[in-house]
Amino acid sequence: MQNFHCIWDRKHWDQRGPFPALAQILLLGQSAGKQAGATHLGSASSDDPRRSDPGQHPACCRHRCALSSALAMQALAVLTFCAFFGGTKMADFNISSVSGVLSPALAESLLMAVPPCQFTGANASIHIIHPNGTTDVRHFTVPLCRGRRELVSVVDSTGGFTVTRLDAYQITRLTPGHTYTISYSVFNKDRSVSKSNSIAMGTLNRVDYRSIPADMSRSGGMVVITVLLSIAMFVLVAGLIAMLAITRCK
Amino acid sequence: MAKGDNGVRCFQGLLVLGNVIIGLCGIALTAECIFFVSDQQTLYPLLEATNNDDIYGAAWIGIFVGFALFNLAVLGIVGVIKSNRAMLLAYIILMLITYAFETASCITAATHRDFFTRNLFLKQMLEKYQNPEPLNNDDKWMSEGVTRTWDRLMLQHECCGVNGPSDWQNYMSKFRNINSDSEFPWPRQCCVMNVQGIPVNLDGCKLGVSGYYNDKGCYELIAGPMDRHAWGVAWFGFAILCWTFWVLLCTMFYWSRIEY
């Protein structure tokens, strides 16, 4: 199955809108038979079906325009296919946050699963896009993958020492309450680059402890005790006074 | 009312019985309050730091009230048997004073028990646990007490924070001011320890991998003993006062009917 890399001609997109850019799409197939996407559409001004009036072109131009139209429609169909499946199909592999932990997102760090086992031993880089638009790139080597990949596993435990292996990437030095976009790039042995999908993860928001309300849960027991004992005290004092008064009257 | 009357004898018997029960309850109250004041779980530093240690004050009052009830019960028994007006008058007045103190103790214990909410201990923990910069000596004393108590609680009962380890992530704290988030997402005492007191897997604990950290909160372990303390002082005292109320009323009636 061929993997298609859809490359946008950003320059034309910015200048003339989507439809002229569609005409500029280069379809590159991994198959050697499809050379450079087979369709390099050239200048947008002469191949853009929307901008040209077929009725005013000579015959050779009409044929070229018809061919351009067909190719543009084909490109549009492919583009729609790519857009429909989003980053998932455009990415070579998928990544996700880690499960089986308290929370993959802490206040100042995020926990990401490492690239799949097929990239074991390869040099990889993780791209972290900050909310302000800056990109942070960190490099690491994809860890080994023997059997079932646990998040934290004991590799060796002899002589009182324990060696553990971590199969997750912890992105540190982040800011609480911010959302980051994360993706991987893996450099394969054949010098190709495999990219992952991008996922957005947010760090936990930290609340100031001074804002914690010092509430109290008023219970009915307090009311009962206070009321009953107050009444009893009053009755006893009244009884004492009455007792002394009765005795004095006698 | 003649002293030799059978009805009087019966009434005297009831009063003596009532005072015997008061005496026994007084001893029990003293013993119970001594037990609470001795603070077996060593949770007093937590209350002291929140300035909410009035349940201990109520327990101290309960110790002396219980002792007083015992002594006054003896006085009451002697006074009833001898039908001595002076003795019984002293008994009634002193019993009223003791009654007032015990009322205060019960109301204090019942009221201040309501303060023991999760937020109270959470705020205090975040504010004082491993506080590196106490304001004064008093604050330093309280911070050290809170830190010591929490460390012991988390290790002994295998729990973490008030509601769980997330407390250290969801809220800012003095602990966070001096410990990096990646290295200390929560205190080391939250990790599952081996018999030597060393975390079984420190990396697993730091990452929050299930089985390597304690995920339950410590609130129940704090609130449980304190609730029992407060309720023991409040409601046992209330029960004694309910009984004493009727004995006092009957004694007042008996005193008013004694002939000179």
Short mmCIF file of C-alpha atoms in Angstrom, two decimals:
data_model
loop_
_atom_site.label_atom_id
_atom_site.label_comp_id
_atom_site.label_asym_id
_atom_site.label_seq_id
_atom_site.Cartn_x
_atom_site.Cartn_y
_atom_site.Cartn_z
CA MET A 1 0.00 0.00 0.00
CA GLN A 2 1.38 3.36 -0.87
CA ASN A 3 1.80 6.03 1.77
CA PHE A 4 1.06 9.40 0.41
CA HIS A 5 2.61 12.51 1.81
CA CYS A 6 0.34 15.43 1.05
CA ILE A 7 2.45 18.56 0.84
CA TRP A 8 0.67 21.86 0.74
CA ASP A 9 1.99 24.66 -1.40
CA ARG A 10 1.69 27.15 1.39
CA LYS A 11 2.84 30.09 -0.64
CA HIS A 12 0.02 29.83 -3.10
CA TRP A 13 -2.47 29.07 -0.39
CA ASP A 14 -1.62 32.30 1.33
CA GLN A 15 -1.73 34.38 -1.84
CA ARG A 16 -4.68 33.14 -3.76
CA GLY A 17 -6.84 30.97 -1.55
CA PRO A 18 -7.58 27.26 -1.52
CA PHE A 19 -8.60 26.49 -5.05
CA PRO A 20 -5.49 27.74 -6.72
CA ALA A 21 -3.48 25.86 -4.09
CA LEU A 22 -5.33 22.67 -4.96
CA ALA A 23 -3.93 22.94 -8.38
CA GLN A 24 -0.47 23.17 -6.88
CA ILE A 25 -0.64 20.02 -4.78
CA LEU A 26 2.18 17.62 -5.33
CA LEU A 27 1.27 14.02 -4.84
CA LEU A 28 4.27 11.97 -3.92
CA GLY A 29 3.93 8.23 -3.83
CA GLN A 30 6.32 5.80 -2.37
CA SER A 31 6.03 3.72 -5.49
CA ALA A 32 8.98 4.38 -7.79
CA GLY A 33 6.73 4.28 -10.80
CA LYS A 34 4.95 7.44 -9.74
CA GLN A 35 7.67 9.96 -10.31
CA ALA A 36 7.35 13.09 -8.14
CA GLY A 37 3.65 12.65 -7.77
CA ALA A 38 3.33 12.45 -11.46
CA THR A 39 1.57 15.67 -11.63
CA HIS A 40 3.46 18.80 -11.23
CA LEU A 41 0.90 21.26 -12.18
CA GLY A 42 3.12 24.19 -12.97
CA SER A 43 1.94 27.70 -12.81
CA ALA A 44 -1.27 28.23 -11.09
CA SER A 45 -2.31 31.12 -13.27
CA SER A 46 -2.65 29.12 -16.45
CA ASP A 47 -3.90 25.86 -14.86
CA ASP A 48 -6.45 27.21 -12.46
CA PRO A 49 -9.83 26.25 -13.85
CA ARG A 50 -11.61 28.90 -11.83
CA ARG A 51 -9.53 31.72 -13.12
CA SER A 52 -9.73 30.77 -16.82
CA ASP A 53 -12.66 31.18 -19.14
CA PRO A 54 -12.76 28.07 -21.36
CA GLY A 55 -14.67 29.87 -24.00
CA GLN A 56 -11.90 32.26 -24.62
CA HIS A 57 -9.02 29.84 -24.94
CA PRO A 58 -7.72 28.33 -28.23
CA ALA A 59 -8.14 24.59 -28.78
CA CYS A 60 -4.76 23.55 -27.42
CA CYS A 61 -5.40 25.62 -24.36
CA ARG A 62 -8.87 24.14 -23.97
CA HIS A 63 -7.41 20.65 -23.96
CA ARG A 64 -4.81 21.67 -21.43
CA CYS A 65 -7.47 23.37 -19.37
CA ALA A 66 -9.64 20.28 -19.45
CA LEU A 67 -6.72 18.17 -18.35
CA SER A 68 -5.98 20.67 -15.61
CA SER A 69 -9.57 20.56 -14.47
CA ALA A 70 -9.54 16.80 -14.25
CA LEU A 71 -6.32 16.82 -12.32
CA ALA A 72 -7.61 19.54 -10.04
CA MET A 73 -10.70 17.48 -9.31
CA GLN A 74 -8.54 14.49 -8.61
CA ALA A 75 -6.41 16.57 -6.31
CA LEU A 76 -9.48 17.89 -4.61
CA ALA A 77 -10.72 14.37 -4.03
CA VAL A 78 -7.41 13.31 -2.53
CA LEU A 79 -7.25 16.43 -0.43
CA THR A 80 -10.71 15.77 0.89
CA PHE A 81 -9.66 12.23 1.70
CA CYS A 82 -6.62 13.50 3.60
CA ALA A 83 -8.58 16.18 5.39
CA PHE A 84 -11.34 13.75 6.33
CA PHE A 85 -9.00 11.36 8.03
CA GLY A 86 -7.09 14.30 9.54
CA GLY A 87 -3.76 13.81 11.11
CA THR A 88 -4.38 10.16 11.78
CA LYS A 89 -3.95 9.06 8.24
CA MET A 90 -1.33 11.68 7.50
CA ALA A 91 0.80 10.45 10.42
CA ASP A 92 2.93 7.34 10.18
CA PHE A 93 2.07 6.21 13.66
CA ASN A 94 -0.16 7.28 16.47
CA ILE A 95 0.82 8.36 19.93
CA SER A 96 -1.17 8.83 23.05
CA SER A 97 -0.77 9.64 26.66
CA VAL A 98 0.08 6.87 29.06
CA SER A 99 -2.51 4.86 30.89
CA GLY A 100 -2.08 3.00 34.15
CA VAL A 101 -0.73 5.97 36.07
CA LEU A 102 -2.34 8.35 38.50
CA SER A 103 -2.54 11.01 35.83
CA PRO A 104 -0.58 11.41 32.61
CA ALA A 105 -0.84 15.15 33.08
CA LEU A 106 0.69 16.68 36.16
CA ALA A 107 1.03 20.34 36.93
CA GLU A 108 4.49 20.80 35.46
CA SER A 109 5.00 17.66 33.43
CA LEU A 110 3.28 15.42 30.94
CA LEU A 111 3.71 11.72 30.43
CA MET A 112 3.68 10.37 26.88
CA ALA A 113 3.97 6.83 25.60
CA VAL A 114 7.13 6.30 23.58
CA PRO A 115 6.93 5.44 19.86
CA PRO A 116 5.86 1.91 19.00
CA CYS A 117 8.15 -1.09 19.09
CA GLN A 118 8.88 -0.96 15.36
CA PHE A 119 11.09 2.06 16.02
CA THR A 120 13.17 0.45 18.73
CA GLY A 121 16.67 1.84 18.91
CA ALA A 122 16.01 4.67 16.51
CA ASN A 123 16.80 8.29 17.23
CA ALA A 124 13.66 10.16 17.93
CA SER A 125 12.70 13.66 18.78
CA ILE A 126 9.68 14.98 20.55
CA HIS A 127 8.21 18.28 19.46
CA ILE A 128 6.46 20.34 22.05
CA ILE A 129 4.57 23.38 20.86
CA HIS A 130 3.99 25.83 23.67
CA PRO A 131 0.89 27.99 23.90
CA ASN A 132 2.90 31.02 22.81
CA GLY A 133 3.84 29.24 19.58
CA THR A 134 7.43 28.39 20.39
CA THR A 135 8.56 24.86 19.70
CA ASP A 136 10.77 22.85 21.95
CA VAL A 137 12.54 19.82 20.51
CA ARG A 138 14.06 17.16 22.71
CA HIS A 139 15.94 14.11 21.47
CA PHE A 140 16.03 10.61 22.84
CA THR A 141 16.48 7.02 21.72
CA VAL A 142 13.42 4.83 21.45
CA PRO A 143 13.78 2.22 24.20
CA LEU A 144 13.97 -1.49 23.63
CA CYS A 145 10.87 -3.49 23.33
CA ARG A 146 11.09 -6.99 24.76
CA GLY A 147 7.83 -8.78 25.15
CA ARG A 148 5.13 -6.85 26.92
CA ARG A 149 6.06 -3.26 27.39
CA GLU A 150 5.33 -2.17 30.92
CA LEU A 151 5.53 1.45 31.88
CA VAL A 152 8.02 0.77 34.62
CA SER A 153 9.65 -2.63 34.81
CA VAL A 154 12.47 -4.07 36.77
CA VAL A 155 15.22 -5.12 34.41
CA ASP A 156 17.69 -6.33 36.92
CA SER A 157 17.52 -6.76 40.63
CA THR A 158 20.67 -8.30 41.96
CA GLY A 159 23.15 -7.42 44.65
CA GLY A 160 20.76 -5.03 46.30
CA PHE A 161 20.50 -2.83 43.22
CA THR A 162 17.42 -2.47 41.12
CA VAL A 163 17.54 -1.26 37.57
CA THR A 164 14.30 -0.13 36.13
CA ARG A 165 13.35 0.71 32.63
CA LEU A 166 10.94 3.45 31.76
CA ASP A 167 8.85 3.16 28.64
CA ALA A 168 7.36 6.59 28.77
CA TYR A 169 8.62 10.04 28.06
CA GLN A 170 8.13 12.61 30.76
CA ILE A 171 8.07 16.16 29.48
CA THR A 172 9.17 18.38 32.32
CA ARG A 173 9.61 22.07 33.02
CA LEU A 174 6.14 22.95 31.83
CA THR A 175 3.80 25.59 33.15
CA PRO A 176 0.65 24.68 35.08
CA GLY A 177 -2.65 25.32 33.37
CA HIS A 178 -1.30 25.42 29.80
CA THR A 179 -2.07 23.27 26.77
CA TYR A 180 0.77 21.84 24.71
CA THR A 181 0.75 20.14 21.32
CA ILE A 182 3.04 17.15 21.19
CA SER A 183 4.26 14.98 18.35
CA TYR A 184 7.15 12.63 17.63
CA SER A 185 9.58 12.35 14.75
CA VAL A 186 11.57 9.17 14.36
CA PHE A 187 14.61 8.97 12.12
CA ASN A 188 14.61 5.57 10.44
CA LYS A 189 17.63 3.63 9.31
CA ASP A 190 16.81 4.24 5.69
CA ARG A 191 17.06 7.96 6.45
CA SER A 192 13.36 8.50 6.17
CA VAL A 193 11.45 10.26 8.88
CA SER A 194 8.32 8.84 10.42
CA LYS A 195 6.04 11.33 12.05
CA SER A 196 3.30 10.81 14.55
CA ASN A 197 0.01 12.52 14.95
CA SER A 198 -0.17 15.60 17.11
CA ILE A 199 -2.11 15.54 20.29
CA ALA A 200 -2.90 18.33 22.66
CA MET A 201 -2.47 17.84 26.37
CA GLY A 202 -2.96 20.30 29.15
CA THR A 203 -1.11 20.49 32.43
CA LEU A 204 -3.07 20.62 35.64
CA ASN A 205 -4.04 23.99 36.94
CA ARG A 206 -2.65 24.78 40.36
CA VAL A 207 -4.92 26.50 42.82
CA ASP A 208 -3.57 28.77 45.52
CA TYR A 209 -4.05 27.09 48.88
CA ARG A 210 -5.05 30.43 50.38
CA SER A 211 -8.23 30.29 48.32
CA ILE A 212 -9.34 27.04 49.95
CA PRO A 213 -12.45 27.95 51.97
CA ALA A 214 -12.22 27.21 55.66
CA ASP A 215 -15.71 25.83 55.82
CA MET A 216 -17.26 23.84 58.57
CA SER A 217 -19.90 21.20 58.39
CA ARG A 218 -22.49 22.25 60.92
CA SER A 219 -24.11 19.14 62.39
CA GLY A 220 -27.45 18.81 64.14
CA GLY A 221 -25.76 17.29 67.16
CA MET A 222 -24.28 20.58 68.18
CA VAL A 223 -27.67 22.28 68.02
CA VAL A 224 -29.34 19.50 70.01
CA ILE A 225 -26.72 19.51 72.72
CA THR A 226 -26.67 23.26 73.05
CA VAL A 227 -30.44 23.68 73.18
CA LEU A 228 -31.18 20.80 75.52
CA LEU A 229 -28.40 21.52 77.96
CA SER A 230 -29.21 25.21 78.05
CA ILE A 231 -32.83 24.44 78.85
CA ALA A 232 -31.81 21.92 81.49
CA MET A 233 -29.46 24.41 83.10
CA PHE A 234 -32.19 27.01 83.16
CA VAL A 235 -34.68 24.59 84.71
CA LEU A 236 -32.21 23.58 87.41
CA VAL A 237 -31.45 27.16 88.33
CA ALA A 238 -35.16 27.95 88.40
CA GLY A 239 -35.71 24.88 90.55
CA LEU A 240 -33.07 26.00 93.01
CA ILE A 241 -34.65 29.43 93.28
CA ALA A 242 -38.08 27.90 93.72
CA MET A 243 -36.77 25.52 96.36
CA LEU A 244 -35.25 28.35 98.36
CA ALA A 245 -38.32 30.47 97.96
CA ILE A 246 -40.66 27.70 99.14
CA THR A 247 -38.47 27.02 102.13
CA ARG A 248 -38.37 30.71 103.02
CA CYS A 249 -42.18 30.91 102.78
CA LYS A 250 -42.46 28.02 105.20
CA MET B 1 -42.21 14.42 105.71
CA ALA B 2 -41.31 12.00 108.52
CA LYS B 3 -37.99 10.35 108.29
CA GLY B 4 -39.30 6.92 109.11
CA ASP B 5 -41.86 6.75 106.33
CA ASN B 6 -41.52 3.84 103.87
CA GLY B 7 -42.09 6.13 100.93
CA VAL B 8 -39.32 8.35 102.15
CA ARG B 9 -37.04 5.36 102.48
CA CYS B 10 -37.84 4.37 98.96
CA PHE B 11 -37.18 7.89 97.71
CA GLN B 12 -33.93 7.98 99.61
CA GLY B 13 -32.98 4.68 98.03
CA LEU B 14 -33.63 6.08 94.60
CA LEU B 15 -31.53 9.16 95.31
CA VAL B 16 -28.71 7.00 96.62
CA LEU B 17 -28.90 4.83 93.53
CA GLY B 18 -28.90 7.92 91.33
CA ASN B 19 -25.81 9.27 93.04
CA VAL B 20 -24.05 5.93 92.77
CA ILE B 21 -24.57 6.01 89.03
CA ILE B 22 -23.39 9.60 88.90
CA GLY B 23 -20.24 8.62 90.80
CA LEU B 24 -19.50 5.72 88.49
CA CYS B 25 -20.12 7.84 85.41
CA GLY B 26 -17.85 10.50 86.82
CA ILE B 27 -15.01 8.02 87.11
CA ALA B 28 -15.68 6.76 83.61
CA LEU B 29 -15.71 10.31 82.28
CA THR B 30 -12.39 11.04 83.93
CA ALA B 31 -10.83 7.90 82.50
CA GLU B 32 -12.17 8.57 79.03
CA CYS B 33 -10.94 12.16 79.01
CA ILE B 34 -7.49 11.13 80.29
CA PHE B 35 -7.32 8.69 77.38
CA PHE B 36 -8.20 11.41 74.88
CA VAL B 37 -5.80 13.94 76.38
CA SER B 38 -2.98 11.39 76.20
CA ASP B 39 -3.36 11.62 72.37
CA GLN B 40 -2.49 8.08 71.42
CA GLN B 41 -2.46 8.90 67.68
CA THR B 42 -0.31 11.99 68.22
CA LEU B 43 -2.61 14.18 66.21
CA TYR B 44 -2.50 17.17 68.53
CA PRO B 45 0.10 19.07 66.44
CA LEU B 46 -2.39 19.16 63.58
CA LEU B 47 -5.04 20.75 65.74
CA GLU B 48 -2.60 23.06 67.43
CA ALA B 49 -1.48 24.41 64.07
CA THR B 50 -5.06 25.15 63.05
CA ASN B 51 -5.81 26.85 66.39
CA ASN B 52 -8.68 24.41 66.71
CA ASP B 53 -7.60 22.40 69.70
CA ASP B 54 -10.63 23.16 71.86
CA ILE B 55 -11.69 19.54 71.95
CA TYR B 56 -8.61 18.97 74.08
CA GLY B 57 -9.75 21.79 76.35
CA ALA B 58 -13.12 20.11 76.61
CA ALA B 59 -11.39 16.86 77.54
CA TRP B 60 -9.37 18.60 80.24
CA ILE B 61 -12.60 20.03 81.70
CA GLY B 62 -14.08 16.54 81.52
CA ILE B 63 -11.26 15.13 83.64
CA PHE B 64 -11.95 17.51 86.52
CA VAL B 65 -15.72 17.38 86.11
CA GLY B 66 -15.65 13.61 86.32
CA PHE B 67 -13.59 13.75 89.48
CA ALA B 68 -15.91 16.35 90.93
CA LEU B 69 -18.97 14.28 90.06
CA PHE B 70 -17.53 11.32 91.91
CA ASN B 71 -16.81 13.35 95.04
CA LEU B 72 -20.15 15.11 94.95
CA ALA B 73 -21.95 11.80 94.50
CA VAL B 74 -20.37 10.60 97.74
CA LEU B 75 -21.44 13.82 99.44
CA GLY B 76 -24.94 13.40 98.05
CA ILE B 77 -25.23 9.81 99.28
CA VAL B 78 -24.16 10.82 102.80
CA GLY B 79 -26.46 13.83 102.78
CA VAL B 80 -29.48 11.82 101.63
CA ILE B 81 -28.92 9.04 104.15
CA LYS B 82 -28.48 11.52 107.02
CA SER B 83 -31.16 13.87 105.61
CA ASN B 84 -28.83 16.74 106.44
CA ARG B 85 -30.12 19.99 104.90
CA ALA B 86 -26.78 21.78 104.99
CA MET B 87 -25.02 18.91 103.33
CA LEU B 88 -27.66 18.56 100.67
CA LEU B 89 -27.72 22.31 100.01
CA ALA B 90 -23.94 22.29 99.50
CA TYR B 91 -24.36 19.24 97.29
CA ILE B 92 -26.99 20.97 95.13
CA ILE B 93 -25.03 24.18 94.70
CA LEU B 94 -21.74 22.46 93.93
CA MET B 95 -23.50 20.06 91.61
CA LEU B 96 -25.02 23.00 89.72
CA ILE B 97 -21.56 24.53 89.26
CA THR B 98 -20.20 21.19 88.06
CA TYR B 99 -23.22 20.84 85.81
CA ALA B 100 -22.43 24.20 84.21
CA PHE B 101 -18.83 23.24 83.54
CA GLU B 102 -19.79 19.95 82.02
CA THR B 103 -22.37 21.71 79.85
CA ALA B 104 -19.62 23.97 78.55
CA SER B 105 -17.38 20.99 77.88
CA CYS B 106 -20.08 19.16 75.92
CA ILE B 107 -21.03 22.14 73.81
CA THR B 108 -17.37 22.95 73.09
CA ALA B 109 -16.57 19.41 72.00
CA ALA B 110 -19.69 19.13 69.85
CA THR B 111 -19.17 22.51 68.20
CA HIS B 112 -15.50 22.19 67.43
CA ARG B 113 -15.92 18.75 66.01
CA ASP B 114 -17.73 20.42 63.13
CA PHE B 115 -14.56 22.22 62.15
CA PHE B 116 -12.77 19.01 61.21
CA THR B 117 -13.37 19.19 57.49
CA ARG B 118 -11.10 18.09 54.69
CA ASN B 119 -10.39 21.66 53.69
CA LEU B 120 -9.14 22.50 57.16
CA PHE B 121 -6.45 19.84 57.14
CA LEU B 122 -5.71 20.31 53.46
CA LYS B 123 -5.04 24.01 53.82
CA GLN B 124 -2.91 23.45 56.89
CA MET B 125 -0.92 20.69 55.22
CA LEU B 126 -0.20 22.80 52.14
CA GLU B 127 0.71 25.78 54.27
CA LYS B 128 2.93 24.18 56.87
CA TYR B 129 4.27 20.87 55.57
CA GLN B 130 8.02 21.30 55.04
CA ASN B 131 7.60 25.03 55.32
CA PRO B 132 11.09 26.40 54.67
CA GLU B 133 10.42 29.94 55.85
CA PRO B 134 8.36 30.09 59.04
CA LEU B 135 7.31 33.54 60.09
CA ASN B 136 8.39 33.26 63.73
CA ASN B 137 9.34 30.72 66.37
CA ASP B 138 5.72 29.86 66.99
CA ASP B 139 5.14 29.21 63.30
CA LYS B 140 8.38 27.20 63.17
CA TRP B 141 7.21 25.04 66.05
CA MET B 142 3.87 24.44 64.39
CA SER B 143 5.41 23.73 60.98
CA GLU B 144 7.81 21.20 62.45
CA GLY B 145 4.97 19.55 64.34
CA VAL B 146 2.81 19.34 61.23
CA THR B 147 5.68 17.98 59.13
CA ARG B 148 6.56 15.37 61.72
CA THR B 149 2.95 14.31 62.14
CA TRP B 150 2.26 14.04 58.43
CA ASP B 151 5.45 12.09 57.78
CA ARG B 152 4.54 9.62 60.48
CA LEU B 153 0.94 9.37 59.32
CA MET B 154 1.82 8.73 55.68
CA LEU B 155 4.43 6.13 56.53
CA GLN B 156 2.50 4.36 59.24
CA HIS B 157 -0.87 4.23 57.54
CA GLU B 158 0.34 4.04 53.94
CA CYS B 159 -1.60 7.03 52.77
CA CYS B 160 -0.78 10.30 51.02
CA GLY B 161 -2.10 13.80 51.55
CA VAL B 162 -5.62 14.56 52.72
CA ASN B 163 -7.51 13.37 49.65
CA GLY B 164 -4.65 11.61 47.85
CA PRO B 165 -1.40 12.40 46.00
CA SER B 166 -3.31 14.77 43.71
CA ASP B 167 -3.40 17.31 46.53
CA TRP B 168 0.25 18.03 45.84
CA GLN B 169 -0.49 18.60 42.15
CA ASN B 170 -3.77 20.46 42.30
CA TYR B 171 -2.67 23.07 44.82
CA MET B 172 0.31 25.30 45.35
CA SER B 173 2.12 24.60 48.58
CA LYS B 174 5.21 25.37 50.60
CA PHE B 175 6.37 21.88 49.75
CA ARG B 176 6.20 22.70 46.05
CA ASN B 177 8.23 25.87 46.58
CA ILE B 178 11.29 23.85 47.49
CA ASN B 179 10.75 20.60 45.59
CA SER B 180 10.64 20.28 41.82
CA ASP B 181 7.53 18.79 40.32
CA SER B 182 9.30 16.11 38.30
CA GLU B 183 11.51 14.88 41.13
CA PHE B 184 8.95 15.23 43.91
CA PRO B 185 5.45 15.19 42.51
CA TRP B 186 4.49 14.22 46.06
CA PRO B 187 6.54 13.50 49.19
CA ARG B 188 8.65 10.41 49.31
CA GLN B 189 6.56 9.20 52.23
CA CYS B 190 3.77 8.59 49.72
CA CYS B 191 5.78 5.82 48.08
CA VAL B 192 5.23 2.17 48.88
CA MET B 193 8.11 1.22 51.13
CA ASN B 194 9.93 -2.02 51.73
CA VAL B 195 10.85 -3.30 55.19
CA GLN B 196 13.95 -1.10 55.23
CA GLY B 197 11.87 1.99 54.70
CA ILE B 198 13.14 2.55 51.14
CA PRO B 199 10.71 3.05 48.23
CA VAL B 200 10.12 -0.20 46.39
CA ASN B 201 10.41 1.59 43.05
CA LEU B 202 11.20 5.26 43.22
CA ASP B 203 10.68 5.92 39.52
CA GLY B 204 7.36 4.16 39.57
CA CYS B 205 6.35 6.18 42.60
CA LYS B 206 7.35 9.45 40.95
CA LEU B 207 5.42 8.63 37.81
CA GLY B 208 2.34 7.52 39.71
CA VAL B 209 2.39 3.93 38.56
CA SER B 210 -0.19 1.93 40.42
CA GLY B 211 1.33 -0.28 43.07
CA TYR B 212 4.32 1.91 43.78
CA TYR B 213 2.62 4.81 45.53
CA ASN B 214 -0.09 5.15 48.17
CA ASP B 215 -3.20 6.43 46.49
CA LYS B 216 -5.55 6.76 49.43
CA GLY B 217 -5.87 9.94 51.44
CA CYS B 218 -5.19 10.24 55.15
CA TYR B 219 -8.28 12.23 56.05
CA GLU B 220 -10.21 9.30 57.46
CA LEU B 221 -7.26 8.41 59.66
CA ILE B 222 -7.19 11.92 61.09
CA ALA B 223 -10.90 12.62 61.31
CA GLY B 224 -11.78 9.19 62.68
CA PRO B 225 -9.93 9.44 66.02
CA MET B 226 -10.82 13.10 66.41
CA ASP B 227 -14.48 12.45 65.78
CA ARG B 228 -14.46 9.67 68.35
CA HIS B 229 -12.67 11.98 70.76
CA ALA B 230 -15.11 14.81 70.27
CA TRP B 231 -18.21 12.65 70.27
CA GLY B 232 -17.04 10.71 73.31
CA VAL B 233 -16.58 13.84 75.34
CA ALA B 234 -19.72 15.54 74.03
CA TRP B 235 -22.29 12.76 74.04
CA PHE B 236 -21.11 10.80 77.05
CA GLY B 237 -21.07 14.06 78.97
CA PHE B 238 -24.54 14.79 77.65
CA ALA B 239 -25.81 11.42 78.85
CA ILE B 240 -24.36 12.01 82.31
CA LEU B 241 -25.96 15.43 82.45
CA CYS B 242 -29.35 14.03 81.45
CA TRP B 243 -29.20 11.60 84.36
CA THR B 244 -27.80 14.20 86.76
CA PHE B 245 -30.61 16.61 85.82
CA TRP B 246 -33.27 14.31 87.23
CA VAL B 247 -31.24 13.37 90.27
CA LEU B 248 -30.72 17.05 91.06
CA LEU B 249 -34.41 17.85 90.65
CA CYS B 250 -35.35 14.99 92.94
CA THR B 251 -32.72 16.05 95.45
CA MET B 252 -34.09 19.60 95.41
CA PHE B 253 -37.56 18.23 96.06
CA TYR B 254 -36.26 16.01 98.87
CA TRP B 255 -34.38 18.93 100.42
CA SER B 256 -37.48 21.09 100.37
CA ARG B 257 -39.45 18.37 102.15
CA ILE B 258 -36.95 17.66 104.91
CA GLU B 259 -38.22 18.95 108.23
CA TYR B 260 -35.96 20.97 110.43
#
